[in-house]
Tab-separated table of C-alpha atoms in Angstrom:
chain	number	residue	atom	x	y	z
A	1	UNK	CA	14.549	54.076	-5.337
A	2	UNK	CA	17.614	51.846	-5.583
A	3	UNK	CA	17.788	48.179	-5.217
A	4	UNK	CA	21.529	47.948	-5.097
A	5	UNK	CA	22.614	44.928	-3.147
A	6	UNK	CA	19.126	43.486	-3.047
A	7	UNK	CA	17.754	40.328	-4.667
A	8	UNK	CA	14.329	39.891	-6.110
A	9	UNK	CA	12.258	36.935	-7.166
A	10	UNK	CA	9.521	37.736	-9.610
A	11	UNK	CA	6.916	35.084	-10.688
A	12	UNK	CA	5.306	35.560	-14.033
A	13	UNK	CA	8.446	37.205	-15.167
A	14	UNK	CA	8.359	35.674	-18.652
A	15	UNK	CA	6.112	38.494	-20.037
A	16	UNK	CA	3.825	41.388	-19.265
A	17	UNK	CA	3.974	43.098	-15.846
A	18	UNK	CA	6.274	40.429	-14.477
A	19	UNK	CA	8.877	41.059	-17.124
A	20	UNK	CA	8.730	44.855	-16.775
A	21	UNK	CA	9.043	44.450	-12.977
A	22	UNK	CA	12.018	42.353	-13.300
A	23	UNK	CA	13.756	44.746	-15.730
A	24	UNK	CA	13.040	47.725	-13.533
A	25	UNK	CA	14.391	46.028	-10.427
A	26	UNK	CA	17.542	45.091	-12.364
A	27	UNK	CA	17.878	48.640	-13.873
A	28	UNK	CA	17.810	49.965	-10.346
A	29	UNK	CA	20.652	47.744	-9.230
A	30	UNK	CA	18.957	44.573	-7.956
A	31	UNK	CA	19.810	41.040	-8.906
A	32	UNK	CA	16.795	39.241	-10.265
A	33	UNK	CA	15.499	35.704	-10.397
A	34	UNK	CA	12.957	35.598	-13.202
A	35	UNK	CA	10.516	32.642	-12.609
A	36	UNK	CA	7.741	31.611	-14.871
A	37	UNK	CA	5.940	28.412	-15.870
A	38	UNK	CA	7.148	29.353	-19.356
A	39	UNK	CA	10.837	28.638	-18.855
A	40	UNK	CA	11.711	30.159	-22.266
A	41	UNK	CA	9.980	33.431	-21.334
A	42	UNK	CA	11.905	33.472	-18.056
A	43	UNK	CA	15.159	32.896	-19.840
A	44	UNK	CA	14.405	35.670	-22.293
A	45	UNK	CA	13.736	38.153	-19.443
A	46	UNK	CA	17.004	37.134	-17.783
A	47	UNK	CA	18.915	37.452	-21.006
A	48	UNK	CA	17.456	40.982	-21.573
A	49	UNK	CA	18.549	41.985	-18.057
A	50	UNK	CA	22.026	40.613	-18.437
A	51	UNK	CA	22.388	42.190	-21.918
A	52	UNK	CA	21.776	45.513	-20.162
A	53	UNK	CA	24.449	44.912	-17.695
A	54	UNK	CA	22.350	43.474	-14.884
A	55	UNK	CA	22.453	40.251	-12.912
A	56	UNK	CA	19.759	37.697	-13.494
A	57	UNK	CA	18.908	34.068	-13.414
A	58	UNK	CA	15.942	32.195	-14.860
A	59	UNK	CA	13.985	29.418	-13.292
A	60	UNK	CA	10.973	27.403	-14.488
A	61	UNK	CA	8.220	27.635	-11.840
A	62	UNK	CA	4.697	26.450	-11.768
A	63	UNK	CA	3.244	28.431	-8.862
A	64	UNK	CA	0.616	25.733	-8.194
A	65	UNK	CA	3.388	23.366	-7.113
A	66	UNK	CA	4.831	23.954	-3.741
A	67	UNK	CA	8.040	22.134	-4.538
A	68	UNK	CA	8.625	24.382	-7.527
A	69	UNK	CA	7.907	27.599	-5.552
A	70	UNK	CA	10.297	26.384	-2.788
A	71	UNK	CA	12.819	25.578	-5.427
A	72	UNK	CA	12.584	29.044	-7.010
A	73	UNK	CA	13.153	30.700	-3.586
A	74	UNK	CA	16.055	28.472	-2.812
A	75	UNK	CA	17.512	29.252	-6.316
A	76	UNK	CA	17.469	32.934	-5.561
A	77	UNK	CA	19.177	32.377	-2.291
A	78	UNK	CA	21.868	30.134	-3.794
A	79	UNK	CA	22.452	32.218	-6.839
A	80	UNK	CA	22.660	35.594	-5.030
A	81	UNK	CA	23.172	34.811	-1.351
A	82	UNK	CA	20.021	36.359	-0.080
A	83	UNK	CA	16.382	37.225	-0.958
A	84	UNK	CA	14.831	40.606	-0.282
A	85	UNK	CA	11.901	41.127	-2.465
A	86	UNK	CA	9.343	38.648	-3.764
A	87	UNK	CA	6.876	39.734	-6.412
A	88	UNK	CA	3.792	37.543	-7.116
A	89	UNK	CA	2.901	38.383	-10.676
A	90	UNK	CA	2.009	34.973	-12.039
A	91	UNK	CA	-1.709	34.830	-13.099
A	92	UNK	CA	-4.174	33.635	-15.726
A	93	UNK	CA	-7.545	34.930	-16.972
A	94	UNK	CA	-10.384	32.868	-18.324
A	95	UNK	CA	-13.335	34.935	-19.632
A	96	UNK	CA	-16.754	33.456	-19.201
A	97	UNK	CA	-19.997	34.317	-17.562
A	98	UNK	CA	-20.390	32.572	-14.216
A	99	UNK	CA	-23.122	30.273	-15.465
A	100	UNK	CA	-20.892	29.320	-18.346
A	101	UNK	CA	-17.735	28.770	-16.289
A	102	UNK	CA	-16.917	25.041	-15.809
A	103	UNK	CA	-15.532	23.791	-12.603
A	104	UNK	CA	-12.201	22.970	-14.467
A	105	UNK	CA	-11.826	26.616	-15.576
A	106	UNK	CA	-12.833	27.917	-12.047
A	107	UNK	CA	-10.312	25.532	-10.501
A	108	UNK	CA	-7.532	26.498	-12.919
A	109	UNK	CA	-7.853	30.253	-12.352
A	110	UNK	CA	-8.046	29.900	-8.555
A	111	UNK	CA	-5.151	27.405	-8.538
A	112	UNK	CA	-2.774	29.733	-10.418
A	113	UNK	CA	-3.942	33.075	-9.103
A	114	UNK	CA	-4.848	32.420	-5.467
A	115	UNK	CA	-3.318	29.103	-4.458
A	116	UNK	CA	-0.120	30.102	-6.220
A	117	UNK	CA	-0.126	33.379	-4.322
A	118	UNK	CA	-0.606	31.476	-1.088
A	119	UNK	CA	2.285	28.982	-1.819
A	120	UNK	CA	4.609	31.795	-2.826
A	121	UNK	CA	3.684	33.849	0.324
A	122	UNK	CA	4.084	30.866	2.654
A	123	UNK	CA	7.403	29.978	1.350
A	124	UNK	CA	8.556	33.682	1.216
A	125	UNK	CA	7.524	34.391	4.781
A	126	UNK	CA	9.622	31.485	5.861
A	127	UNK	CA	12.675	32.478	3.897
A	128	UNK	CA	12.506	36.244	4.690
A	129	UNK	CA	11.931	35.494	8.392
A	130	UNK	CA	15.129	33.507	8.491
A	131	UNK	CA	16.917	36.447	6.838
A	132	UNK	CA	15.535	39.039	9.161
A	133	UNK	CA	12.981	40.738	6.823
A	134	UNK	CA	12.104	41.721	3.475
A	135	UNK	CA	9.126	42.523	1.244
A	136	UNK	CA	6.428	40.658	-0.665
A	137	UNK	CA	4.386	42.423	-3.319
A	138	UNK	CA	1.160	40.778	-4.791
A	139	UNK	CA	-0.077	41.947	-8.196
A	140	UNK	CA	-3.853	41.553	-7.948
A	141	UNK	CA	-6.084	43.582	-10.222
A	142	UNK	CA	-8.677	46.278	-10.367
A	143	UNK	CA	-11.017	43.358	-10.843
A	144	UNK	CA	-10.466	42.426	-7.109
A	145	UNK	CA	-12.327	45.655	-6.266
A	146	UNK	CA	-14.785	46.117	-9.015
A	147	UNK	CA	-16.457	43.301	-10.948
A	148	UNK	CA	-16.280	43.081	-14.760
A	149	UNK	CA	-18.668	40.964	-16.639
A	150	UNK	CA	-17.135	37.693	-17.719
A	151	UNK	CA	-14.403	37.821	-15.143
A	152	UNK	CA	-16.061	35.899	-12.227
A	153	UNK	CA	-13.239	33.368	-11.495
A	154	UNK	CA	-10.559	35.977	-12.123
A	155	UNK	CA	-12.159	38.555	-9.880
A	156	UNK	CA	-12.853	36.126	-7.145
A	157	UNK	CA	-9.237	35.006	-7.208
A	158	UNK	CA	-7.865	38.455	-7.168
A	159	UNK	CA	-10.178	39.540	-4.406
A	160	UNK	CA	-8.768	36.556	-2.372
A	161	UNK	CA	-5.265	37.938	-2.974
A	162	UNK	CA	-6.385	41.175	-1.106
A	163	UNK	CA	-7.253	39.285	2.033
A	164	UNK	CA	-4.180	37.008	1.770
A	165	UNK	CA	-2.078	40.164	1.601
A	166	UNK	CA	-3.665	41.569	4.681
A	167	UNK	CA	-3.108	38.275	6.650
A	168	UNK	CA	0.447	37.948	5.515
A	169	UNK	CA	1.192	41.612	6.408
A	170	UNK	CA	-0.192	41.024	9.950
A	171	UNK	CA	1.835	37.799	10.448
A	172	UNK	CA	4.954	39.195	8.767
A	173	UNK	CA	5.141	42.539	10.503
A	174	UNK	CA	6.695	41.226	13.683
A	175	UNK	CA	9.545	39.678	11.510
A	176	UNK	CA	10.197	42.818	9.626
A	177	UNK	CA	8.345	41.567	6.474
A	178	UNK	CA	6.281	44.101	4.602
A	179	UNK	CA	3.457	42.687	2.448
A	180	UNK	CA	1.594	44.837	-0.020
A	181	UNK	CA	-0.701	44.526	-2.951
A	182	UNK	CA	-1.074	46.485	-6.228
A	183	UNK	CA	-4.216	46.422	-8.238
A	184	UNK	CA	-3.596	47.619	-11.759
A	185	UNK	CA	-6.137	47.934	-14.551
A	186	UNK	CA	-5.620	46.581	-18.053
A	187	UNK	CA	-1.946	47.003	-19.011
A	188	UNK	CA	-0.956	47.032	-22.759
A	189	UNK	CA	1.895	44.543	-22.886
């Protein structure tokens, strides 16, 4: 599949699956905006892409902040003139049994994984609708489907992404916006 002439925004692009996704999109001809709360990681990803001959920009983005999410989308549109693909890869994991999970830990995981996915989806739907279509891809987890001991908050947040994906797909379809979700298992990064 080629991404020539297309522009992708990837959150969580400073490492792991996000970085790999950004690099693959660039290798296949797309321009990339690498977004991450870890600005240094995002800049490293963009530098790797540029050193391989690709086009990339980096942006710091805390997905729990609507203004930063909106800013990352606007950065992609300003830098490359459009936005075609948005990949929600930002996420955190806190391992603890439910009875040992503090409200603070629960809130942090849901804020990044689920609320962050919502904020990115909301802003992406608006931008892609204005442009006439595009695609949103959520990276959830196998934990969204099958529970793993000690992953209560994480599993709940990723399961929420499944329903968010379905709702966004229903609402985006009439505007030419495809919304899908991938549920990988553990990835050695």
